[in-house]
């Protein structure tokens, strides 16, 4: 379960920002200030009141049972095969609960961890470690990302040898024992740590976070066709009759326990009438006035009561899938697709 929040208007004043921050703070993860820990030695999170949170799953279940929606929520009249809901005081904001099957969720989790962070797609690691190929596989195989000194012979011989970071330093994956036994100082970091610290990857047109714009000169691959088709199909309820959504860029966000995404606006695209298509297991569309709303992720839930991954865990039951299940037990992934021009 991921708590998402949506707030106020374009060019917000300080009072609006303060109102959002206040709501954001309410749902952040805090720990009890006691020495009491769980049986596994983990700190215990404080309880959070979720009665004011719109639970997409509950909305869908209620509608399927009696055709009713909670106060302030309405069902959109559209041609979609799935029920699409909106919030009365947030024009342009729609959500489609349970829009991905368990099999589809499994597929996109695997793609997000194995394919989407692959160079030339950029990740948050590029600035420090350069492009890192096959990160998930390296973490699974307990490899180490090592800075290679010029005097050290390249021991990998693989396609990832000789990767350079922004400072021109050379990095490569090595076996853990090899990295430790070099006998000379070198920078290194376990692939498993890099995977835990993976926060985002970008598909299609690459976003330059330092300049807050899209840099069309950066090398990039097109968004995978299957993801494009999914985004086009799901974007339809937020489009005017006859309009088309062109997926040109996507950001994949990775959230670990305690991570958050602060309140912000997605305002670097040219046409705000075209939606942001946000995919988790439910799908959220933000178009028109909703593009002017603050939104963020103050926390994720991985506890048994709120995690909602029982069926997904069963889908990852094969031995080859254990690594994916271990990741998703403590993390969440969101893919958001946008039309840039």
mmCIF file of C-alpha atoms in Angstrom:
data_model
loop_
_atom_site.group_PDB
_atom_site.id
_atom_site.type_symbol
_atom_site.label_atom_id
_atom_site.label_comp_id
_atom_site.label_asym_id
_atom_site.label_seq_id
_atom_site.Cartn_x
_atom_site.Cartn_y
_atom_site.Cartn_z
ATOM 1 C CA UNK A 1 0.000 0.000 0.000
ATOM 2 C CA UNK A 2 1.297 3.457 -0.900
ATOM 3 C CA UNK A 3 -0.216 6.645 0.521
ATOM 4 C CA UNK A 4 -0.538 9.283 -2.211
ATOM 5 C CA UNK A 5 -1.652 12.836 -1.549
ATOM 6 C CA UNK A 6 -3.083 15.512 -3.795
ATOM 7 C CA UNK A 7 -3.452 19.190 -2.960
ATOM 8 C CA UNK A 8 -3.834 22.732 -4.137
ATOM 9 C CA UNK A 9 -3.442 25.129 -7.075
ATOM 10 C CA UNK A 10 -0.996 26.422 -9.669
ATOM 11 C CA UNK A 11 1.526 28.988 -8.416
ATOM 12 C CA UNK A 12 0.536 28.180 -4.820
ATOM 13 C CA UNK A 13 1.079 30.737 -2.091
ATOM 14 C CA UNK A 14 2.823 29.980 1.188
ATOM 15 C CA UNK A 15 -0.393 29.056 2.980
ATOM 16 C CA UNK A 16 -1.162 26.381 0.399
ATOM 17 C CA UNK A 17 2.334 24.948 0.637
ATOM 18 C CA UNK A 18 2.054 24.946 4.409
ATOM 19 C CA UNK A 19 -1.304 23.130 4.263
ATOM 20 C CA UNK A 20 0.191 20.413 2.067
ATOM 21 C CA UNK A 21 3.284 20.038 4.241
ATOM 22 C CA UNK A 22 1.067 19.721 7.294
ATOM 23 C CA UNK A 23 -0.931 16.907 5.677
ATOM 24 C CA UNK A 24 2.261 15.308 4.390
ATOM 25 C CA UNK A 25 3.775 15.293 7.869
ATOM 26 C CA UNK A 26 0.683 13.566 9.251
ATOM 27 C CA UNK A 27 1.309 10.435 7.166
ATOM 28 C CA UNK A 28 5.100 10.219 7.275
ATOM 29 C CA UNK A 29 6.810 7.274 8.917
ATOM 30 C CA UNK A 30 7.791 7.868 12.544
ATOM 31 C CA UNK A 31 9.134 5.426 15.092
ATOM 32 C CA UNK A 32 8.197 5.078 18.739
ATOM 33 C CA UNK A 33 10.746 6.733 21.048
ATOM 34 C CA UNK A 34 11.164 3.657 23.215
ATOM 35 C CA UNK A 35 13.640 0.823 23.477
ATOM 36 C CA UNK A 36 10.933 -1.670 22.565
ATOM 37 C CA UNK A 37 11.706 -3.549 19.367
ATOM 38 C CA UNK A 38 10.063 -6.344 17.446
ATOM 39 C CA UNK A 39 11.084 -9.980 17.831
ATOM 40 C CA UNK A 40 13.442 -9.400 14.891
ATOM 41 C CA UNK A 41 15.139 -6.479 16.627
ATOM 42 C CA UNK A 42 13.464 -3.856 14.451
ATOM 43 C CA UNK A 43 12.172 -0.496 15.648
ATOM 44 C CA UNK A 44 8.401 -0.249 15.873
ATOM 45 C CA UNK A 45 6.682 2.390 13.696
ATOM 46 C CA UNK A 46 4.098 4.651 15.255
ATOM 47 C CA UNK A 47 0.493 3.947 14.381
ATOM 48 C CA UNK A 48 -0.981 6.320 11.805
ATOM 49 C CA UNK A 49 -4.642 7.206 11.434
ATOM 50 C CA UNK A 50 -5.803 6.383 7.886
ATOM 51 C CA UNK A 51 -9.523 7.106 8.166
ATOM 52 C CA UNK A 52 -9.222 10.220 5.978
ATOM 53 C CA UNK A 53 -7.272 8.396 3.245
ATOM 54 C CA UNK A 54 -9.177 7.433 0.073
ATOM 55 C CA UNK A 55 -8.695 3.665 -0.141
ATOM 56 C CA UNK A 56 -8.954 2.815 -3.850
ATOM 57 C CA UNK A 57 -9.522 -0.871 -3.111
ATOM 58 C CA UNK A 58 -12.416 -0.143 -0.742
ATOM 59 C CA UNK A 59 -13.988 2.246 -3.256
ATOM 60 C CA UNK A 60 -13.956 -0.480 -5.907
ATOM 61 C CA UNK A 61 -15.288 -3.166 -3.554
ATOM 62 C CA UNK A 62 -18.142 -0.920 -2.415
ATOM 63 C CA UNK A 63 -19.057 -0.016 -5.987
ATOM 64 C CA UNK A 64 -19.014 -3.659 -7.098
ATOM 65 C CA UNK A 65 -21.237 -4.689 -4.172
ATOM 66 C CA UNK A 66 -23.912 -2.012 -4.262
ATOM 67 C CA UNK A 67 -23.092 0.455 -7.029
ATOM 68 C CA UNK A 68 -22.391 3.210 -4.510
ATOM 69 C CA UNK A 69 -19.347 5.418 -3.951
ATOM 70 C CA UNK A 70 -18.172 7.244 -0.798
ATOM 71 C CA UNK A 71 -19.080 10.934 -0.344
ATOM 72 C CA UNK A 72 -17.010 13.140 -2.668
ATOM 73 C CA UNK A 73 -16.169 10.253 -5.022
ATOM 74 C CA UNK A 74 -17.971 9.671 -8.326
ATOM 75 C CA UNK A 75 -17.803 7.084 -11.101
ATOM 76 C CA UNK A 76 -16.826 8.610 -14.421
ATOM 77 C CA UNK A 77 -19.006 7.868 -17.414
ATOM 78 C CA UNK A 78 -16.630 6.632 -20.097
ATOM 79 C CA UNK A 79 -16.000 3.739 -22.463
ATOM 80 C CA UNK A 80 -13.406 2.071 -20.231
ATOM 81 C CA UNK A 81 -13.877 -1.620 -19.486
ATOM 82 C CA UNK A 82 -12.756 -0.879 -15.919
ATOM 83 C CA UNK A 83 -14.535 1.420 -13.436
ATOM 84 C CA UNK A 84 -12.928 4.861 -13.399
ATOM 85 C CA UNK A 85 -13.479 7.133 -10.393
ATOM 86 C CA UNK A 86 -12.893 10.818 -9.739
ATOM 87 C CA UNK A 87 -12.834 13.213 -6.784
ATOM 88 C CA UNK A 88 -15.499 15.913 -6.972
ATOM 89 C CA UNK A 89 -13.317 18.847 -5.926
ATOM 90 C CA UNK A 90 -10.281 17.757 -7.977
ATOM 91 C CA UNK A 91 -11.189 18.082 -11.694
ATOM 92 C CA UNK A 92 -8.888 16.063 -13.953
ATOM 93 C CA UNK A 93 -7.895 13.590 -11.237
ATOM 94 C CA UNK A 94 -9.039 10.011 -11.857
ATOM 95 C CA UNK A 95 -8.146 6.634 -10.411
ATOM 96 C CA UNK A 96 -8.661 3.139 -11.805
ATOM 97 C CA UNK A 97 -8.426 0.598 -8.955
ATOM 98 C CA UNK A 98 -7.152 -2.910 -9.613
ATOM 99 C CA UNK A 99 -6.322 -2.036 -13.186
ATOM 100 C CA UNK A 100 -3.403 -4.477 -13.454
ATOM 101 C CA UNK A 101 -3.771 -8.210 -13.015
ATOM 102 C CA UNK A 102 -1.376 -10.020 -10.673
ATOM 103 C CA UNK A 103 0.440 -11.370 -13.750
ATOM 104 C CA UNK A 104 0.812 -7.847 -15.150
ATOM 105 C CA UNK A 105 2.090 -6.530 -11.835
ATOM 106 C CA UNK A 106 4.650 -9.325 -11.736
ATOM 107 C CA UNK A 107 5.784 -8.495 -15.272
ATOM 108 C CA UNK A 108 6.233 -4.771 -14.628
ATOM 109 C CA UNK A 109 8.046 -5.386 -11.338
ATOM 110 C CA UNK A 110 10.553 -7.570 -13.171
ATOM 111 C CA UNK A 111 10.954 -5.040 -15.977
ATOM 112 C CA UNK A 112 11.401 -2.196 -13.494
ATOM 113 C CA UNK A 113 14.221 -4.026 -11.726
ATOM 114 C CA UNK A 114 16.026 -5.664 -14.646
ATOM 115 C CA UNK A 115 15.365 -3.678 -17.842
ATOM 116 C CA UNK A 116 14.418 -0.115 -16.936
ATOM 117 C CA UNK A 117 17.631 0.813 -15.019
ATOM 118 C CA UNK A 118 19.795 -0.434 -17.906
ATOM 119 C CA UNK A 119 22.010 2.151 -19.690
ATOM 120 C CA UNK A 120 21.516 4.401 -21.583
ATOM 121 C CA UNK A 121 18.560 4.936 -19.250
ATOM 122 C CA UNK A 122 19.791 7.092 -16.386
ATOM 123 C CA UNK A 123 19.359 6.454 -12.664
ATOM 124 C CA UNK A 124 20.159 8.392 -9.504
ATOM 125 C CA UNK A 125 23.463 6.452 -9.409
ATOM 126 C CA UNK A 126 24.816 8.004 -12.631
ATOM 127 C CA UNK A 127 26.144 11.136 -10.957
ATOM 128 C CA UNK A 128 28.372 9.191 -8.545
ATOM 129 C CA UNK A 129 29.044 5.786 -10.108
ATOM 130 C CA UNK A 130 28.315 6.294 -13.800
ATOM 131 C CA UNK A 131 25.962 3.992 -15.719
ATOM 132 C CA UNK A 132 25.616 0.632 -13.952
ATOM 133 C CA UNK A 133 24.651 -2.356 -16.127
ATOM 134 C CA UNK A 134 22.733 -5.395 -14.829
ATOM 135 C CA UNK A 135 22.440 -4.056 -11.281
ATOM 136 C CA UNK A 136 19.700 -6.434 -10.149
ATOM 137 C CA UNK A 137 21.563 -9.509 -11.442
ATOM 138 C CA UNK A 138 24.779 -8.299 -9.791
ATOM 139 C CA UNK A 139 22.967 -7.855 -6.468
ATOM 140 C CA UNK A 140 21.484 -11.337 -6.789
ATOM 141 C CA UNK A 141 24.980 -12.741 -7.394
ATOM 142 C CA UNK A 142 26.472 -10.750 -4.482
ATOM 143 C CA UNK A 143 28.870 -8.775 -6.659
ATOM 144 C CA UNK A 144 30.659 -5.553 -5.788
ATOM 145 C CA UNK A 145 30.963 -2.372 -7.866
ATOM 146 C CA UNK A 146 34.665 -1.482 -7.739
ATOM 147 C CA UNK A 147 36.634 1.542 -8.848
ATOM 148 C CA UNK A 148 39.495 0.166 -10.933
ATOM 149 C CA UNK A 149 42.881 1.854 -10.650
ATOM 150 C CA UNK A 150 44.871 2.226 -13.868
ATOM 151 C CA UNK A 151 47.542 -0.059 -12.478
ATOM 152 C CA UNK A 152 45.053 -2.839 -11.796
ATOM 153 C CA UNK A 153 44.406 -5.365 -14.523
ATOM 154 C CA UNK A 154 40.769 -5.666 -15.620
ATOM 155 C CA UNK A 155 39.710 -9.006 -14.140
ATOM 156 C CA UNK A 156 36.121 -9.159 -15.324
ATOM 157 C CA UNK A 157 36.511 -9.271 -19.089
ATOM 158 C CA UNK A 158 32.762 -8.701 -19.251
ATOM 159 C CA UNK A 159 30.700 -6.071 -21.009
ATOM 160 C CA UNK A 160 30.561 -3.975 -17.824
ATOM 161 C CA UNK A 161 34.324 -3.528 -17.594
ATOM 162 C CA UNK A 162 35.554 -0.015 -18.155
ATOM 163 C CA UNK A 163 32.359 1.861 -17.223
ATOM 164 C CA UNK A 164 33.299 5.429 -16.327
ATOM 165 C CA UNK A 165 31.608 7.858 -13.952
ATOM 166 C CA UNK A 166 31.237 11.629 -14.379
ATOM 167 C CA UNK A 167 34.824 12.188 -13.187
ATOM 168 C CA UNK A 168 36.277 9.710 -15.663
ATOM 169 C CA UNK A 169 36.952 7.059 -13.017
ATOM 170 C CA UNK A 170 36.646 3.475 -14.182
ATOM 171 C CA UNK A 171 34.260 1.048 -12.460
ATOM 172 C CA UNK A 172 33.320 -2.590 -12.897
ATOM 173 C CA UNK A 173 31.554 -5.420 -11.117
ATOM 174 C CA UNK A 174 33.801 -7.947 -9.408
ATOM 175 C CA UNK A 175 33.274 -11.015 -7.320
ATOM 176 C CA UNK A 176 33.079 -10.084 -3.646
ATOM 177 C CA UNK A 177 36.202 -12.055 -2.782
ATOM 178 C CA UNK A 178 38.140 -10.518 -5.676
ATOM 179 C CA UNK A 179 37.216 -6.995 -4.633
ATOM 180 C CA UNK A 180 38.341 -7.588 -1.065
ATOM 181 C CA UNK A 181 41.577 -9.385 -1.923
ATOM 182 C CA UNK A 182 43.148 -6.746 -4.184
ATOM 183 C CA UNK A 183 45.413 -5.658 -1.392
ATOM 184 C CA UNK A 184 45.327 -1.985 -2.298
ATOM 185 C CA UNK A 185 42.954 0.888 -1.562
ATOM 186 C CA UNK A 186 40.009 1.241 -3.913
ATOM 187 C CA UNK A 187 36.474 2.496 -3.686
ATOM 188 C CA UNK A 188 33.823 -0.200 -3.702
ATOM 189 C CA UNK A 189 30.178 -0.719 -2.862
ATOM 190 C CA UNK A 190 28.095 -3.885 -2.799
ATOM 191 C CA UNK A 191 25.587 -4.257 -5.614
ATOM 192 C CA UNK A 192 22.940 -5.078 -2.999
ATOM 193 C CA UNK A 193 23.516 -1.671 -1.391
ATOM 194 C CA UNK A 194 23.262 0.066 -4.763
ATOM 195 C CA UNK A 195 19.986 -1.731 -5.388
ATOM 196 C CA UNK A 196 18.601 -0.612 -2.023
ATOM 197 C CA UNK A 197 19.653 2.953 -2.846
ATOM 198 C CA UNK A 198 18.120 2.900 -6.335
ATOM 199 C CA UNK A 199 15.554 5.711 -6.251
ATOM 200 C CA UNK A 200 14.686 6.380 -9.873
ATOM 201 C CA UNK A 201 15.349 5.506 -13.481
ATOM 202 C CA UNK A 202 14.207 7.385 -16.581
ATOM 203 C CA UNK A 203 12.833 5.918 -19.798
ATOM 204 C CA UNK A 204 12.428 7.602 -23.173
ATOM 205 C CA UNK A 205 13.433 11.262 -23.187
ATOM 206 C CA UNK A 206 15.796 11.782 -20.261
ATOM 207 C CA UNK A 207 15.011 14.295 -17.536
ATOM 208 C CA UNK A 208 17.888 16.467 -16.299
ATOM 209 C CA UNK A 209 17.213 16.805 -12.581
ATOM 210 C CA UNK A 210 19.846 19.510 -12.080
ATOM 211 C CA UNK A 211 18.218 21.795 -14.683
ATOM 212 C CA UNK A 212 14.660 20.500 -14.233
ATOM 213 C CA UNK A 213 14.027 19.992 -17.917
ATOM 214 C CA UNK A 214 14.176 17.311 -20.581
ATOM 215 C CA UNK A 215 17.525 17.028 -22.348
ATOM 216 C CA UNK A 216 16.849 15.643 -25.819
ATOM 217 C CA UNK A 217 20.602 15.423 -26.473
ATOM 218 C CA UNK A 218 21.087 12.652 -23.897
ATOM 219 C CA UNK A 219 21.232 9.109 -25.319
ATOM 220 C CA UNK A 220 18.058 7.175 -24.665
ATOM 221 C CA UNK A 221 15.946 4.256 -25.767
ATOM 222 C CA UNK A 222 12.297 4.617 -26.647
ATOM 223 C CA UNK A 223 9.773 3.610 -24.016
ATOM 224 C CA UNK A 224 9.006 -0.113 -24.482
ATOM 225 C CA UNK A 225 6.047 -0.632 -26.794
ATOM 226 C CA UNK A 226 4.091 -2.683 -24.236
ATOM 227 C CA UNK A 227 4.347 0.157 -21.711
ATOM 228 C CA UNK A 228 3.323 2.697 -24.368
ATOM 229 C CA UNK A 229 0.243 0.679 -25.261
ATOM 230 C CA UNK A 230 -0.727 0.309 -21.607
ATOM 231 C CA UNK A 231 -0.358 4.065 -21.016
ATOM 232 C CA UNK A 232 -2.341 4.941 -24.154
ATOM 233 C CA UNK A 233 -5.159 2.604 -23.211
ATOM 234 C CA UNK A 234 -5.382 3.767 -19.609
ATOM 235 C CA UNK A 235 -5.079 7.489 -20.436
ATOM 236 C CA UNK A 236 -8.311 7.556 -22.476
ATOM 237 C CA UNK A 237 -10.676 8.627 -19.633
ATOM 238 C CA UNK A 238 -8.634 11.808 -19.095
ATOM 239 C CA UNK A 239 -8.577 12.817 -22.787
ATOM 240 C CA UNK A 240 -11.063 14.816 -24.823
ATOM 241 C CA UNK A 241 -12.851 12.987 -27.608
ATOM 242 C CA UNK A 242 -10.513 12.380 -30.549
ATOM 243 C CA UNK A 243 -7.329 13.295 -28.657
ATOM 244 C CA UNK A 244 -4.344 10.961 -28.439
ATOM 245 C CA UNK A 245 -1.760 10.463 -25.707
ATOM 246 C CA UNK A 246 1.850 10.093 -26.907
ATOM 247 C CA UNK A 247 4.122 8.468 -24.275
ATOM 248 C CA UNK A 248 7.503 10.171 -24.661
ATOM 249 C CA UNK A 249 9.109 9.932 -21.220
ATOM 250 C CA UNK A 250 8.687 7.927 -18.037
ATOM 251 C CA UNK A 251 10.129 8.014 -14.552
ATOM 252 C CA UNK A 252 10.296 4.850 -12.474
ATOM 253 C CA UNK A 253 10.352 5.550 -8.728
ATOM 254 C CA UNK A 254 11.638 2.977 -6.242
ATOM 255 C CA UNK A 255 10.606 3.325 -2.595
ATOM 256 C CA UNK A 256 12.138 1.472 0.330
ATOM 257 C CA UNK A 257 10.831 1.494 3.887
ATOM 258 C CA UNK A 258 11.212 5.028 5.229
ATOM 259 C CA UNK A 259 11.573 6.604 1.765
ATOM 260 C CA UNK A 260 9.267 9.358 0.627
ATOM 261 C CA UNK A 261 8.659 11.607 -2.365
ATOM 262 C CA UNK A 262 8.100 15.191 -1.261
ATOM 263 C CA UNK A 263 5.181 17.255 -2.502
ATOM 264 C CA UNK A 264 5.785 18.672 -5.965
ATOM 265 C CA UNK A 265 4.228 19.612 -9.303
ATOM 266 C CA UNK A 266 5.001 17.852 -12.591
ATOM 267 C CA UNK A 267 5.206 21.052 -14.609
ATOM 268 C CA UNK A 268 7.959 20.545 -17.184
ATOM 269 C CA UNK A 269 5.696 19.153 -19.938
ATOM 270 C CA UNK A 270 4.318 21.466 -22.619
ATOM 271 C CA UNK A 271 0.656 20.419 -22.655
ATOM 272 C CA UNK A 272 -0.952 20.024 -19.244
ATOM 273 C CA UNK A 273 -4.214 18.870 -20.793
ATOM 274 C CA UNK A 274 -2.445 15.558 -21.399
ATOM 275 C CA UNK A 275 -2.363 13.342 -18.316
ATOM 276 C CA UNK A 276 0.394 11.964 -16.177
ATOM 277 C CA UNK A 277 -0.289 8.209 -16.188
ATOM 278 C CA UNK A 278 0.855 6.818 -12.845
ATOM 279 C CA UNK A 279 1.023 3.022 -12.525
ATOM 280 C CA UNK A 280 1.405 0.994 -9.344
ATOM 281 C CA UNK A 281 -1.272 -1.752 -9.194
ATOM 282 C CA UNK A 282 -3.948 0.897 -9.373
ATOM 283 C CA UNK A 283 -3.606 3.622 -11.991
ATOM 284 C CA UNK A 284 -3.910 7.368 -11.365
ATOM 285 C CA UNK A 285 -4.468 9.970 -14.084
ATOM 286 C CA UNK A 286 -3.722 13.663 -13.563
ATOM 287 C CA UNK A 287 -4.725 16.053 -16.362
ATOM 288 C CA UNK A 288 -5.811 19.672 -16.729
ATOM 289 C CA UNK A 289 -6.435 21.309 -13.347
ATOM 290 C CA UNK A 290 -5.110 18.232 -11.551
ATOM 291 C CA UNK A 291 -1.682 18.924 -13.092
ATOM 292 C CA UNK A 292 -1.633 22.032 -10.907
ATOM 293 C CA UNK A 293 -2.002 20.023 -7.692
ATOM 294 C CA UNK A 294 0.739 19.166 -5.256
ATOM 295 C CA UNK A 295 1.212 15.423 -4.939
ATOM 296 C CA UNK A 296 3.709 13.185 -3.200
ATOM 297 C CA UNK A 297 4.323 9.901 -1.414
ATOM 298 C CA UNK A 298 4.844 10.482 2.319
ATOM 299 C CA UNK A 299 5.410 6.778 3.052
ATOM 300 C CA UNK A 300 4.866 3.184 1.957
ATOM 301 C CA UNK A 301 3.349 0.359 3.989
ATOM 302 C CA UNK A 302 5.013 -3.044 4.122
ATOM 303 C CA UNK A 303 3.384 -4.380 7.288
ATOM 304 C CA UNK A 304 1.097 -7.407 7.085
ATOM 305 C CA UNK A 305 -2.047 -5.372 7.736
ATOM 306 C CA UNK A 306 -1.589 -2.893 4.873
ATOM 307 C CA UNK A 307 0.921 -4.471 2.477
ATOM 308 C CA UNK A 308 -1.658 -6.194 0.219
ATOM 309 C CA UNK A 309 0.895 -8.410 -1.564
ATOM 310 C CA UNK A 310 -0.397 -11.872 -0.620
ATOM 311 C CA UNK A 311 -1.511 -12.734 -4.161
ATOM 312 C CA UNK A 312 1.627 -11.197 -5.622
ATOM 313 C CA UNK A 313 3.784 -13.268 -3.269
ATOM 314 C CA UNK A 314 2.077 -16.416 -4.532
ATOM 315 C CA UNK A 315 2.846 -15.345 -8.105
ATOM 316 C CA UNK A 316 6.544 -15.054 -7.212
ATOM 317 C CA UNK A 317 6.662 -18.582 -5.792
ATOM 318 C CA UNK A 318 9.156 -20.029 -8.308
ATOM 319 C CA UNK A 319 12.729 -20.374 -7.078
ATOM 320 C CA UNK A 320 14.002 -18.018 -9.787
ATOM 321 C CA UNK A 321 11.587 -15.343 -8.541
ATOM 322 C CA UNK A 322 12.616 -15.349 -4.878
ATOM 323 C CA UNK A 323 14.892 -12.317 -5.360
ATOM 324 C CA UNK A 324 11.990 -10.300 -6.778
ATOM 325 C CA UNK A 325 9.748 -11.300 -3.887
ATOM 326 C CA UNK A 326 12.409 -10.337 -1.343
ATOM 327 C CA UNK A 327 12.647 -6.907 -2.946
ATOM 328 C CA UNK A 328 8.912 -6.244 -3.111
ATOM 329 C CA UNK A 329 8.337 -7.338 0.497
ATOM 330 C CA UNK A 330 10.151 -4.196 1.662
ATOM 331 C CA UNK A 331 9.827 -1.856 -1.330
ATOM 332 C CA UNK A 332 7.331 -0.394 -3.782
ATOM 333 C CA UNK A 333 7.625 0.698 -7.433
ATOM 334 C CA UNK A 334 5.741 3.382 -9.353
ATOM 335 C CA UNK A 335 5.958 4.063 -13.092
ATOM 336 C CA UNK A 336 4.675 7.399 -14.342
ATOM 337 C CA UNK A 337 4.452 8.170 -18.041
ATOM 338 C CA UNK A 338 4.040 11.567 -19.647
ATOM 339 C CA UNK A 339 3.778 13.295 -23.023
ATOM 340 C CA UNK A 340 6.552 15.884 -23.140
ATOM 341 C CA UNK A 341 5.738 17.975 -26.230
#
